[in-house]
């Protein structure tokens, strides 16, 4: 009974709130959606329709939100869960878009016990069980390999399982030991590269923490899969098993 009501509701939303063709054909040219086959595109459209229905996308600092902006965010969020489930975005509803970078204020205590107050400009933030916050300017002006929306939604997926630690809840056919070994080795290698001031193909922000490393690797996985596969093939393979997608194959 519960199952059928859930499905009836889902069918109603898909029937009455489907993304209009005019928007759909305009937005499927997004860089990260390159190479998706017709079946994948159909599923993405359905997921994005349900996502727009379920989530509240609102503007801050006077930013007016259009349907096009809503769908653009939804498509990028749903690309990550194309072969997973909308349940990965449970327990939160709000997405807040700022026109540009916004200020993050937080306090932390350093190793010598001194408290610091920090005020930083940010292009995105994801709160555990809270909103995703994005700078619209950065959503539409991304540099190659960057995608702030994918970055923050990857954090959301990571946070579902034991907080943001760079390890989401893995599927039954995956090994947590293997994930840990592969990601730790890649993280150490990448941090050493950045410490030695090597030019890197991947955003040095990934050195901030294992959680940031996972989010940045997820951006690369969807935006520059061939580059990620070339530099960190084992990380690519783990992400392929987790997201159940092979973007590098789509791009070849
Ligand atoms: Zn981050």
Coordinates of N, CA and C in Angstrom, one line a residue, residues 125-245:
X125 N 28.7 26.0 0.0 CA 28.7 25.4 1.4 C 27.6 24.4 1.5
X126 N 27.9 23.3 2.2 CA 26.8 22.3 2.5 C 26.8 22.0 4.0
X127 N 25.6 22.2 4.5 CA 25.4 22.0 6.0 C 24.9 20.5 6.2
X128 N 25.4 19.9 7.1 CA 24.9 18.5 7.5 C 23.4 18.7 7.9
X129 N 22.5 18.0 7.3 CA 21.0 18.1 7.6 C 20.5 19.6 7.5
X130 N 21.2 20.4 6.8 CA 20.8 21.8 6.6 C 20.9 22.1 5.1
X131 N 20.9 23.4 4.7 CA 20.9 23.7 3.3 C 22.2 23.6 2.5
X132 N 22.0 23.6 1.2 CA 23.2 23.7 0.4 C 23.2 25.2 -0.1
X133 N 24.3 25.9 0.0 CA 24.4 27.3 -0.4 C 25.4 27.4 -1.5
X134 N 25.0 28.1 -2.6 CA 25.8 28.2 -3.8 C 25.9 29.7 -4.2
X135 N 27.0 30.0 -4.8 CA 27.1 31.3 -5.5 C 26.7 31.1 -7.0
X136 N 25.7 31.8 -7.4 CA 25.2 31.6 -8.7 C 26.2 32.0 -9.8
X137 N 27.0 33.0 -9.5 CA 28.1 33.5 -10.4 C 29.0 32.3 -10.6
X138 N 29.4 31.6 -9.6 CA 30.3 30.5 -9.7 C 29.7 29.2 -10.4
X139 N 28.4 29.1 -10.2 CA 27.7 28.0 -10.9 C 27.8 28.1 -12.4
X140 N 27.6 29.4 -12.9 CA 27.6 29.6 -14.3 C 28.9 30.0 -14.9
X141 N 29.9 30.3 -14.1 CA 31.2 30.7 -14.6 C 32.3 29.8 -14.1
X142 N 32.1 28.5 -14.2 CA 33.1 27.6 -13.7 C 34.3 27.4 -14.6
X143 N 35.4 27.3 -14.0 CA 36.7 27.0 -14.8 C 36.7 25.5 -15.1
X144 N 37.4 25.1 -16.2 CA 37.4 23.7 -16.5 C 37.8 22.8 -15.3
X145 N 37.0 21.7 -15.2 CA 37.3 20.8 -14.1 C 36.6 21.2 -12.8
X146 N 36.0 22.4 -12.7 CA 35.4 22.9 -11.5 C 33.8 22.8 -11.7
X147 N 33.2 22.4 -10.6 CA 31.7 22.5 -10.6 C 31.3 22.6 -9.2
X148 N 30.9 23.8 -8.7 CA 30.6 24.0 -7.3 C 29.4 23.3 -6.9
X149 N 28.4 23.1 -7.8 CA 27.2 22.4 -7.4 C 27.5 20.9 -7.2
X150 N 28.2 20.3 -8.1 CA 28.6 18.9 -7.9 C 29.4 18.7 -6.6
X151 N 30.3 19.7 -6.4 CA 31.1 19.7 -5.2 C 30.3 19.6 -3.9
X152 N 29.3 20.5 -3.8 CA 28.5 20.6 -2.6 C 27.6 19.4 -2.5
X153 N 27.0 18.9 -3.6 CA 26.1 17.7 -3.5 C 26.9 16.5 -3.2
X154 N 28.2 16.4 -3.6 CA 29.0 15.3 -3.2 C 29.2 15.3 -1.7
X155 N 29.4 16.6 -1.1 CA 29.5 16.7 0.4 C 28.3 16.1 1.0
X156 N 27.1 16.5 0.5 CA 25.8 16.0 1.0 C 25.8 14.5 1.1
X157 N 26.2 13.8 0.0 CA 26.2 12.4 -0.1 C 27.2 11.8 0.9
X158 N 28.4 12.4 1.1 CA 29.4 12.0 2.0 C 28.9 12.1 3.5
X159 N 28.2 13.3 3.7 CA 27.7 13.6 5.1 C 26.7 12.6 5.6
X160 N 26.0 11.9 4.7 CA 24.9 11.0 5.1 C 25.5 9.8 6.0
X161 N 26.7 9.5 5.8 CA 27.3 8.4 6.5 C 28.5 8.8 7.3
X162 N 28.3 8.8 8.7 CA 29.4 9.1 9.6 C 30.0 10.5 9.4
X163 N 29.2 11.5 8.9 CA 29.7 12.8 8.8 C 30.6 13.0 7.5
X164 N 31.0 14.2 7.3 CA 31.9 14.4 6.1 C 33.3 14.0 6.4
X165 N 33.7 12.8 5.9 CA 35.0 12.3 6.1 C 35.7 11.8 4.8
X166 N 35.0 12.0 3.7 CA 35.6 11.5 2.4 C 35.2 10.1 2.1
X167 N 34.3 9.5 2.9 CA 33.9 8.1 2.6 C 32.4 8.0 2.7
X168 N 31.7 8.0 1.6 CA 30.2 7.8 1.7 C 29.9 6.4 2.0
X169 N 28.7 6.1 2.2 CA 28.3 4.7 2.5 C 28.5 3.9 1.2
X170 N 29.3 2.9 1.3 CA 29.7 2.1 0.1 C 28.7 1.0 -0.1
X171 N 28.6 0.6 -1.4 CA 27.7 -0.5 -1.8 C 28.3 -1.9 -1.4
X172 N 27.4 -2.9 -1.4 CA 27.8 -4.2 -0.9 C 29.0 -4.8 -1.7
X173 N 29.1 -4.4 -3.0 CA 30.2 -5.0 -3.8 C 31.5 -4.2 -3.7
X174 N 31.6 -3.2 -2.7 CA 32.8 -2.4 -2.5 C 33.4 -2.8 -1.2
X175 N 34.7 -2.4 -1.1 CA 35.4 -2.7 0.2 C 35.8 -1.4 0.8
X176 N 35.5 -1.2 2.1 CA 35.8 0.0 2.8 C 37.4 0.1 3.0
X177 N 38.0 -1.1 3.1 CA 39.5 -1.1 3.3 C 40.1 -0.6 2.0
X178 N 39.6 -1.1 0.9 CA 40.2 -0.7 -0.4 C 40.0 0.8 -0.7
X179 N 38.8 1.3 -0.4 CA 38.5 2.7 -0.5 C 39.4 3.5 0.3
X180 N 39.6 3.1 1.5 CA 40.5 3.9 2.4 C 41.9 3.9 1.9
X181 N 42.4 2.7 1.6 CA 43.8 2.6 1.1 C 44.0 3.5 -0.1
X182 N 43.1 3.4 -1.1 CA 43.3 4.1 -2.4 C 43.1 5.6 -2.2
X183 N 42.1 6.0 -1.4 CA 42.0 7.4 -1.2 C 43.1 8.0 -0.4
X184 N 43.5 7.3 0.7 CA 44.6 7.8 1.5 C 45.9 8.0 0.7
X185 N 46.2 7.0 -0.1 CA 47.5 7.0 -0.9 C 47.4 8.2 -1.9
X186 N 46.2 8.4 -2.5 CA 46.1 9.4 -3.5 C 46.1 10.8 -2.8
X187 N 45.5 10.9 -1.7 CA 45.5 12.2 -0.9 C 46.9 12.6 -0.5
X188 N 47.6 11.6 0.0 CA 49.0 11.9 0.4 C 49.9 12.3 -0.8
X189 N 49.7 11.6 -1.9 CA 50.5 11.9 -3.1 C 50.1 13.3 -3.6
X190 N 48.8 13.6 -3.6 CA 48.4 14.9 -4.1 C 48.9 16.1 -3.2
X191 N 48.8 15.8 -1.8 CA 49.3 16.9 -0.9 C 50.8 17.1 -1.1
X192 N 51.6 16.0 -1.3 CA 53.0 16.2 -1.5 C 53.3 17.0 -2.8
X193 N 52.5 16.7 -3.8 CA 52.6 17.5 -5.1 C 52.4 19.0 -4.9
X194 N 51.3 19.3 -4.1 CA 51.0 20.7 -3.9 C 52.0 21.3 -2.9
X195 N 52.5 20.6 -1.9 CA 53.5 21.1 -1.0 C 54.8 21.5 -1.8
X196 N 55.1 20.7 -2.8 CA 56.3 20.9 -3.6 C 56.1 21.9 -4.7
X197 N 54.9 22.6 -4.7 CA 54.6 23.6 -5.6 C 54.5 23.1 -7.1
X198 N 54.2 21.8 -7.2 CA 54.0 21.3 -8.6 C 52.7 21.9 -9.2
X199 N 52.8 22.1 -10.5 CA 51.5 22.5 -11.2 C 50.6 21.3 -11.2
X200 N 49.4 21.4 -10.7 CA 48.5 20.2 -10.7 C 47.3 20.4 -11.6
X201 N 46.9 19.3 -12.2 CA 45.7 19.3 -13.1 C 44.4 19.4 -12.2
X202 N 44.6 19.1 -10.9 CA 43.4 19.1 -10.0 C 43.5 20.2 -9.0
X203 N 42.4 20.8 -8.6 CA 42.3 21.9 -7.8 C 43.0 21.7 -6.4
X204 N 44.1 22.5 -6.1 CA 44.8 22.3 -4.9 C 44.0 22.4 -3.6
X205 N 42.8 22.9 -3.7 CA 41.8 23.0 -2.6 C 41.5 21.6 -2.0
X206 N 41.7 20.5 -2.9 CA 41.5 19.1 -2.5 C 42.4 18.7 -1.3
X207 N 43.5 19.5 -1.0 CA 44.4 19.2 0.1 C 43.9 19.5 1.4
X208 N 42.8 20.3 1.5 CA 42.2 20.8 2.7 C 41.9 19.7 3.7
X209 N 41.3 18.6 3.2 CA 40.9 17.5 4.1 C 40.5 16.3 3.2
X210 N 40.4 15.1 3.8 CA 39.8 14.0 3.0 C 38.4 14.3 2.5
X211 N 37.6 15.0 3.2 CA 36.3 15.3 2.7 C 36.3 16.2 1.5
X212 N 37.2 17.2 1.5 CA 37.4 18.1 0.4 C 38.0 17.3 -0.8
X213 N 38.9 16.4 -0.5 CA 39.5 15.6 -1.5 C 38.4 14.8 -2.3
X214 N 37.5 14.2 -1.5 CA 36.4 13.5 -2.1 C 35.5 14.4 -3.0
X215 N 35.2 15.6 -2.5 CA 34.3 16.5 -3.2 C 35.0 17.0 -4.5
X216 N 36.3 17.3 -4.4 CA 37.0 17.8 -5.6 C 37.2 16.6 -6.6
X217 N 37.5 15.4 -6.1 CA 37.6 14.3 -7.0 C 36.2 14.0 -7.7
X218 N 35.1 14.2 -7.0 CA 33.8 14.0 -7.6 C 33.6 15.0 -8.7
X219 N 34.0 16.3 -8.5 CA 34.0 17.3 -9.6 C 34.7 16.8 -10.8
X220 N 36.0 16.3 -10.6 CA 36.8 15.9 -11.7 C 36.2 14.7 -12.4
X221 N 35.6 13.8 -11.6 CA 35.0 12.6 -12.1 C 33.9 12.9 -13.2
X222 N 33.1 14.0 -12.9 CA 32.0 14.3 -13.8 C 32.4 15.4 -14.8
X223 N 33.4 16.2 -14.5 CA 33.7 17.3 -15.4 C 35.0 17.0 -16.3
X224 N 35.9 16.3 -15.7 CA 37.1 16.0 -16.5 C 37.5 14.5 -16.2
X225 N 36.6 13.6 -16.5 CA 36.9 12.2 -16.1 C 38.2 11.6 -16.7
X226 N 38.5 12.0 -17.9 CA 39.7 11.4 -18.6 C 41.0 11.9 -17.8
X227 N 41.0 13.2 -17.4 CA 42.1 13.7 -16.6 C 42.3 13.0 -15.3
X228 N 41.1 12.8 -14.6 CA 41.2 12.1 -13.3 C 41.7 10.6 -13.5
X229 N 41.1 10.0 -14.6 CA 41.5 8.6 -14.8 C 43.0 8.5 -15.1
X230 N 43.5 9.5 -15.8 CA 45.0 9.5 -16.1 C 45.8 9.7 -14.9
X231 N 45.4 10.6 -14.0 CA 46.2 10.9 -12.8 C 46.0 10.0 -11.7
X232 N 44.8 9.6 -11.4 CA 44.5 8.7 -10.3 C 43.5 7.6 -10.7
X233 N 44.0 6.7 -11.5 CA 43.1 5.6 -12.1 C 42.4 4.8 -11.0
X234 N 43.0 4.5 -9.9 CA 42.4 3.7 -8.8 C 41.2 4.5 -8.1
X235 N 41.5 5.9 -8.0 CA 40.4 6.7 -7.4 C 39.2 6.7 -8.4
X236 N 39.6 6.9 -9.7 CA 38.5 6.9 -10.7 C 37.7 5.6 -10.6
X237 N 38.3 4.5 -10.5 CA 37.6 3.2 -10.4 C 36.7 3.1 -9.2
X238 N 37.2 3.6 -8.0 CA 36.3 3.6 -6.8 C 35.1 4.5 -7.0
X239 N 35.3 5.6 -7.6 CA 34.2 6.5 -7.9 C 33.2 5.9 -8.9
X240 N 33.8 5.2 -9.8 CA 32.9 4.6 -10.8 C 32.0 3.5 -10.1
X241 N 32.6 2.8 -9.2 CA 31.9 1.8 -8.5 C 30.8 2.4 -7.6
X242 N 31.2 3.5 -7.0 CA 30.3 4.2 -6.1 C 29.1 4.9 -6.8
X243 N 29.5 5.7 -7.8 CA 28.4 6.4 -8.5 C 27.7 5.5 -9.6
X244 N 28.3 4.4 -9.8 CA 27.7 3.4 -10.8 C 27.6 4.0 -12.2
X245 N 28.7 4.8 -12.5 CA 28.7 5.4 -13.8 C 30.2 5.4 -14.3

